mmCIF file of C-alpha atoms in Angstrom:
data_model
loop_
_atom_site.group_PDB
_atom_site.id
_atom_site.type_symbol
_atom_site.label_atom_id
_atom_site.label_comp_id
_atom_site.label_asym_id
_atom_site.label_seq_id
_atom_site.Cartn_x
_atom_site.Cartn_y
_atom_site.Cartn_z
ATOM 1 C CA UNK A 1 -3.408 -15.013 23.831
ATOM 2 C CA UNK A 2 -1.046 -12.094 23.440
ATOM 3 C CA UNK A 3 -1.035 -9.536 20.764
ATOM 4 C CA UNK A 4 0.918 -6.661 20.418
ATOM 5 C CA UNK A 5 -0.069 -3.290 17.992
ATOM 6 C CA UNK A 6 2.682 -1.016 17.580
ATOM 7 C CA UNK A 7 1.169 2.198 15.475
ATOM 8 C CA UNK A 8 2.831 5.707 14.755
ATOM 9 C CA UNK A 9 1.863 8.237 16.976
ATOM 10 C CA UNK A 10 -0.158 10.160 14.141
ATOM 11 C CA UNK A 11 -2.078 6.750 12.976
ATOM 12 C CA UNK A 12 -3.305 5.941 16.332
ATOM 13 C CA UNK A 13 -5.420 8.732 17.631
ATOM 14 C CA UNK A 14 -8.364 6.645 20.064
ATOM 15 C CA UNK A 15 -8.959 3.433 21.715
ATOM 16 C CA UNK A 16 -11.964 1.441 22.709
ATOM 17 C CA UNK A 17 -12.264 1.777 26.512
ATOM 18 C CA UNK A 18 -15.275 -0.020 27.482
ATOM 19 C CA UNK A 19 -15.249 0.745 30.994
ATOM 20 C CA UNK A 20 -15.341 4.552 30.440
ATOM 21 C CA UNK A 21 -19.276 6.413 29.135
ATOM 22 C CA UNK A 22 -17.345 7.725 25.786
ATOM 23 C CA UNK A 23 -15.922 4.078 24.880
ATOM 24 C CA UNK A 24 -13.758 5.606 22.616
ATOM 25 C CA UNK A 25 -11.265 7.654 24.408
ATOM 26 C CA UNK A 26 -8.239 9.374 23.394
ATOM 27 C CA UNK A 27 -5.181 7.418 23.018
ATOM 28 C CA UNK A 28 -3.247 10.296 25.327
ATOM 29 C CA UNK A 29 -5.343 9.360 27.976
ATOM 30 C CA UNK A 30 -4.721 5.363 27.629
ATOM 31 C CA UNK A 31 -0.809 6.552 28.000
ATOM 32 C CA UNK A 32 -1.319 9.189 30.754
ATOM 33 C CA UNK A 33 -3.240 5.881 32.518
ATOM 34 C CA UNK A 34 0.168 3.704 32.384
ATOM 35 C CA UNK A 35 2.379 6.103 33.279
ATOM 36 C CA UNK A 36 1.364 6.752 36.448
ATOM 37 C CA UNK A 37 3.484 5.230 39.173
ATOM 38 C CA UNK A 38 0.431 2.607 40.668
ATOM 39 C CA UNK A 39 1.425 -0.209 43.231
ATOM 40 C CA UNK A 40 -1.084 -2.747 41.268
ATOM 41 C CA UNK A 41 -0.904 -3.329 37.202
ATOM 42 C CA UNK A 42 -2.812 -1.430 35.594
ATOM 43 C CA UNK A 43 -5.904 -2.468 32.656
ATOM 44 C CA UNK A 44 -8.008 -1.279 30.244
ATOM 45 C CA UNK A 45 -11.037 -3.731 29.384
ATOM 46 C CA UNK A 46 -11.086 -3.209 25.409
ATOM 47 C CA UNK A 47 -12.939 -4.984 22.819
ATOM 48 C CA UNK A 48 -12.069 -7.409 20.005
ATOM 49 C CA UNK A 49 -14.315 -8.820 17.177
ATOM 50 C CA UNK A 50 -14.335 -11.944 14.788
ATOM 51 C CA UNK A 51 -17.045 -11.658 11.717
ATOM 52 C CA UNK A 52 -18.564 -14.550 10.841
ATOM 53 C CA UNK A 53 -18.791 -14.036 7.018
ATOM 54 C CA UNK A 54 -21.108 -17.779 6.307
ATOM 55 C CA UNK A 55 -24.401 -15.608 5.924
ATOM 56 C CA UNK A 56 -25.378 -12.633 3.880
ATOM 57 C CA UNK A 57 -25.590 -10.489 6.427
ATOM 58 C CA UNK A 58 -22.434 -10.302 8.165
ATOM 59 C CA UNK A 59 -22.355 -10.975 12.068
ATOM 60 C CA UNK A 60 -19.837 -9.657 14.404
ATOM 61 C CA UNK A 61 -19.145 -11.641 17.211
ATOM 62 C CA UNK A 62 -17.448 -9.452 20.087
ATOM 63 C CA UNK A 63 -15.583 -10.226 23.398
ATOM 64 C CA UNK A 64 -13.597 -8.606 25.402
ATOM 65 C CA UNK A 65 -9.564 -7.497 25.533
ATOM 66 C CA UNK A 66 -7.722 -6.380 28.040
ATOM 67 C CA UNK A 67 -4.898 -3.725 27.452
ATOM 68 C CA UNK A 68 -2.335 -4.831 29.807
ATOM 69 C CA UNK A 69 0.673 -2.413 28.184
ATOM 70 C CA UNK A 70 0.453 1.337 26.597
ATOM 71 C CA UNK A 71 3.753 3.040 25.971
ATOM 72 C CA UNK A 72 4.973 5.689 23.934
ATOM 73 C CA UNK A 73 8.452 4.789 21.854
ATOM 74 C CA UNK A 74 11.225 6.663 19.386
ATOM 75 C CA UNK A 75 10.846 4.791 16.027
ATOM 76 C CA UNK A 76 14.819 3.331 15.522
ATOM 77 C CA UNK A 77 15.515 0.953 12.473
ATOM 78 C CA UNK A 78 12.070 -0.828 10.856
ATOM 79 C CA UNK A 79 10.814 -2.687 7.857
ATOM 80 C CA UNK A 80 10.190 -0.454 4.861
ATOM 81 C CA UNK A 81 6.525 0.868 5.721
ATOM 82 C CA UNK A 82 4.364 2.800 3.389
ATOM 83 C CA UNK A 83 1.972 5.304 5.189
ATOM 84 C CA UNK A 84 -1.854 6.352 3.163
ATOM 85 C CA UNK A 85 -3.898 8.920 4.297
ATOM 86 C CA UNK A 86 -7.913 8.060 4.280
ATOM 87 C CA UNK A 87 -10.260 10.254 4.615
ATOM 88 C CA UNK A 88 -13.412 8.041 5.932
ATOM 89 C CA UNK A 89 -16.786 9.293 6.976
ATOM 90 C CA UNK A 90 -18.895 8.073 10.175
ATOM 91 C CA UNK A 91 -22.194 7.047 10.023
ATOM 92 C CA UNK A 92 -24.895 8.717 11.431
ATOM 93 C CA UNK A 93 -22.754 11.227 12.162
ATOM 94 C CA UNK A 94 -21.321 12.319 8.723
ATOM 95 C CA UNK A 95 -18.500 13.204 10.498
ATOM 96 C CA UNK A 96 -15.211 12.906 8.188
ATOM 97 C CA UNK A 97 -11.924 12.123 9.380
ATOM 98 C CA UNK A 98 -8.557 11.712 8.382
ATOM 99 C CA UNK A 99 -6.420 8.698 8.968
ATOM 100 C CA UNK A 100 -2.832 7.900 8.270
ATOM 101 C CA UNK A 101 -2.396 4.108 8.129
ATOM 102 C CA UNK A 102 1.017 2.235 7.604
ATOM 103 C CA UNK A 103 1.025 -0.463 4.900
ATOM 104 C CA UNK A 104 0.766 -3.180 7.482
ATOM 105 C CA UNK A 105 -2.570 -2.428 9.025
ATOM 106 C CA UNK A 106 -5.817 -3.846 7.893
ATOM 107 C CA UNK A 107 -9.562 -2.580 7.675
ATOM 108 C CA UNK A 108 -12.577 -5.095 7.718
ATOM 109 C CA UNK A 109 -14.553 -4.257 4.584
ATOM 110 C CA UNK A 110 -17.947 -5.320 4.610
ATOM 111 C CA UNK A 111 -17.734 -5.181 0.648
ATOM 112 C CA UNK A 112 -14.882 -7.811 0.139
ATOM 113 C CA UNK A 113 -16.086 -9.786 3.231
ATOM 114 C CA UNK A 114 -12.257 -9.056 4.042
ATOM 115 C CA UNK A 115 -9.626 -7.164 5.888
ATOM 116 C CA UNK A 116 -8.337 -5.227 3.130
ATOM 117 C CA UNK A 117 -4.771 -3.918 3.236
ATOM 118 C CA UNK A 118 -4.519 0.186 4.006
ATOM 119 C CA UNK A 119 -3.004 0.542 0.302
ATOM 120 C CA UNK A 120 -6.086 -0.940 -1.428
ATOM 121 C CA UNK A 121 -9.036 0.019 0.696
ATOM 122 C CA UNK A 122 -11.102 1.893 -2.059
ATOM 123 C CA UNK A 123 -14.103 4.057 -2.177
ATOM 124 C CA UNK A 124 -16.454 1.187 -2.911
ATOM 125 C CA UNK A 125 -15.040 -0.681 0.576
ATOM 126 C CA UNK A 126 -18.056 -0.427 3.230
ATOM 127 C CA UNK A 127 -16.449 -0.656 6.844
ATOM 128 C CA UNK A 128 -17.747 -0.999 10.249
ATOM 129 C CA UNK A 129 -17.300 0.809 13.354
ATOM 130 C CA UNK A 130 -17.153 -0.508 16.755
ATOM 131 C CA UNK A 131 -21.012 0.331 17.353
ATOM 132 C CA UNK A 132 -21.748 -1.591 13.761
ATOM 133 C CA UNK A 133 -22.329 1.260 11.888
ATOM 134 C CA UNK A 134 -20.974 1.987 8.413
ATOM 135 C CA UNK A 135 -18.154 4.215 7.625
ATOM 136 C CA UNK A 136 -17.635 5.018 4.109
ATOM 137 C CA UNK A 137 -13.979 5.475 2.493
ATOM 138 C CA UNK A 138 -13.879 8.886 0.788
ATOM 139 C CA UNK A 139 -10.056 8.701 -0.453
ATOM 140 C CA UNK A 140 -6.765 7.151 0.072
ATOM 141 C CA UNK A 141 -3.931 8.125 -1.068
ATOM 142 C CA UNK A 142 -0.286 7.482 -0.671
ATOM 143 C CA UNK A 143 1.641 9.720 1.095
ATOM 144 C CA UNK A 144 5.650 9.772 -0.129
ATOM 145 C CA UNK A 145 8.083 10.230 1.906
ATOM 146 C CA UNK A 146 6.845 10.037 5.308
ATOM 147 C CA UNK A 147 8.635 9.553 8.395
ATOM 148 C CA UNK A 148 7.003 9.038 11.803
ATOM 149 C CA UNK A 149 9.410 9.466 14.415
ATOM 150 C CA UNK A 150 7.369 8.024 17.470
ATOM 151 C CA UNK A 151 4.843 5.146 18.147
ATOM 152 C CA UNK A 152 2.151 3.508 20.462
ATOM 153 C CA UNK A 153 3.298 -0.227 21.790
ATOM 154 C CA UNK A 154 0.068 -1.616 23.070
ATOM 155 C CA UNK A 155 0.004 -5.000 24.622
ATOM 156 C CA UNK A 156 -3.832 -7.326 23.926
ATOM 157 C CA UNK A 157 -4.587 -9.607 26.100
ATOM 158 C CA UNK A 158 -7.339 -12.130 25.343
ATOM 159 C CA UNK A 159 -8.945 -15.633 26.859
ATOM 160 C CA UNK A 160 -9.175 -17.134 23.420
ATOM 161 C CA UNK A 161 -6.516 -18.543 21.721
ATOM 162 C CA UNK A 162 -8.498 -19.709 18.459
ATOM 163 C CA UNK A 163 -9.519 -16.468 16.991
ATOM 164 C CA UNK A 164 -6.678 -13.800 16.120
ATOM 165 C CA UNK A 165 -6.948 -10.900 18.397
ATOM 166 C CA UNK A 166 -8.479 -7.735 15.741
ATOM 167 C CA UNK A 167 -8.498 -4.111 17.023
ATOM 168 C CA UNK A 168 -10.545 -1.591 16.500
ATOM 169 C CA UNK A 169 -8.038 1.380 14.980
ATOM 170 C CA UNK A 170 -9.566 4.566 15.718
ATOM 171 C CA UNK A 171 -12.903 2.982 16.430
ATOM 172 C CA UNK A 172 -12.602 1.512 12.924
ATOM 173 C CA UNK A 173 -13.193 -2.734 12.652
ATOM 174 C CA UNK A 174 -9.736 -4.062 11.369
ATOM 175 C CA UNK A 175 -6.686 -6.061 11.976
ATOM 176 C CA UNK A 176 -3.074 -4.976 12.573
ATOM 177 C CA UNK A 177 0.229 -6.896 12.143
ATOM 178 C CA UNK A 178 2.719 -6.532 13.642
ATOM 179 C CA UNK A 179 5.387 -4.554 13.033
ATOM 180 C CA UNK A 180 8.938 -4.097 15.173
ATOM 181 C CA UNK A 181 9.828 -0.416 15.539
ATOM 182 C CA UNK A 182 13.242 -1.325 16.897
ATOM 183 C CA UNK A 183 15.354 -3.973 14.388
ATOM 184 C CA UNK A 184 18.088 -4.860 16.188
ATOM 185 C CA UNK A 185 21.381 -2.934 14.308
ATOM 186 C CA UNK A 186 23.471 -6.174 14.026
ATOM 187 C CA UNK A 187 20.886 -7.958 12.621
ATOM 188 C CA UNK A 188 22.170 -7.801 9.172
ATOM 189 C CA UNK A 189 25.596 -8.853 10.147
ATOM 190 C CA UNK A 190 24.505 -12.353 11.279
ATOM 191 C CA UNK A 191 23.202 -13.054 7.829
ATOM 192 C CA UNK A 192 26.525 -12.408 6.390
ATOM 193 C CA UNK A 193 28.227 -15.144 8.672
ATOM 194 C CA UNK A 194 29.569 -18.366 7.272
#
């Protein structure tokens, strides 16, 4: 199964790279990785997750991606997308950082049992990073008028075909839709056609 994650430059700051000691690399490096004029394709062995939500304790169960696609794009004609900036912290780091999600990505809250929309993710949402640990939301809040001008295209590549493909955005456990970038221009004139 095929999944592609198409992410403003600013929201999409690290991938998980399983084959590399940090595991969670900068996305830069991902890009540098495709770009480079190879004679055989080129992929990234990433990491997906379904939660199986039928016990108290919530279970992950992991497998493995493959990136097959990383490219760097100018943003042309989209959907209306809302952008939030979250400030989350990592546990047992305490490290805080700041993320800027578009409307259309998802986080899995351990709370809600749910991916929660980045609009409504709240202080009392309990997420999960891609070593299990918790990451607490500090704040979110809506940022107006924001206009990305580039984004990531990444291709997911998985052997399953039950499960939807999830992706771990910035290390963070959650789910993104998909979103085109590039609306074709005469796509509004075909609906006017009778």
């Amino acid at each position: 199964m095929n999944h592609i994650v198409n992410l403003p430059v600013e929201s999409l700051t690290h991938v998980v790279n399983i084959e590399d000691p940090r595991v969670l690399v900068p996305i830069k490096e991902l890009e540098e990785m495709f770009m480079k004029d190879s004679s055989k394709p080129i992929t990234v062995k990433s990491m997906y997750s379904t939660p199986d939500i039928s016990e108290k304790i919530i279970k992950y169960n992991t497998d493995i991606a493959t990136i097959t696609n990383c490219t760097r794009k100018t943003i042309g004609k989209t959907h209306d997308v809302r952008y939030f900036k979250i400030t989350v912290k990592f546990y047992p780091t305490e490290k805080e950082v700041e993320l800027i999600l578009p409307s259309y990505s998802k986080l899995f809250s351990r709370t809600a049992k749910s991916y929660v929309p980045a609009e409504f993710i709240r202080k009392s949402d309990i997420l999960t990073d891609y070593t299990g640990n918790i990451v607490q939301v500090l704040t979110n809040e809506l940022i107006e008028d924001y206009k990305p001008t580039e984004y990531y295209s990444l291709t997911l590549n998985t052997m399953n075909s039950k499960n939807p493909i999830t992706f771990y955005l910035n290390g963070i456990f959650g789910n993104v839709c998909y979103n085109d970038f590039n609306l074709e221009e005469d796509e509004d004139d075909t609906d006017n056609e009778e």
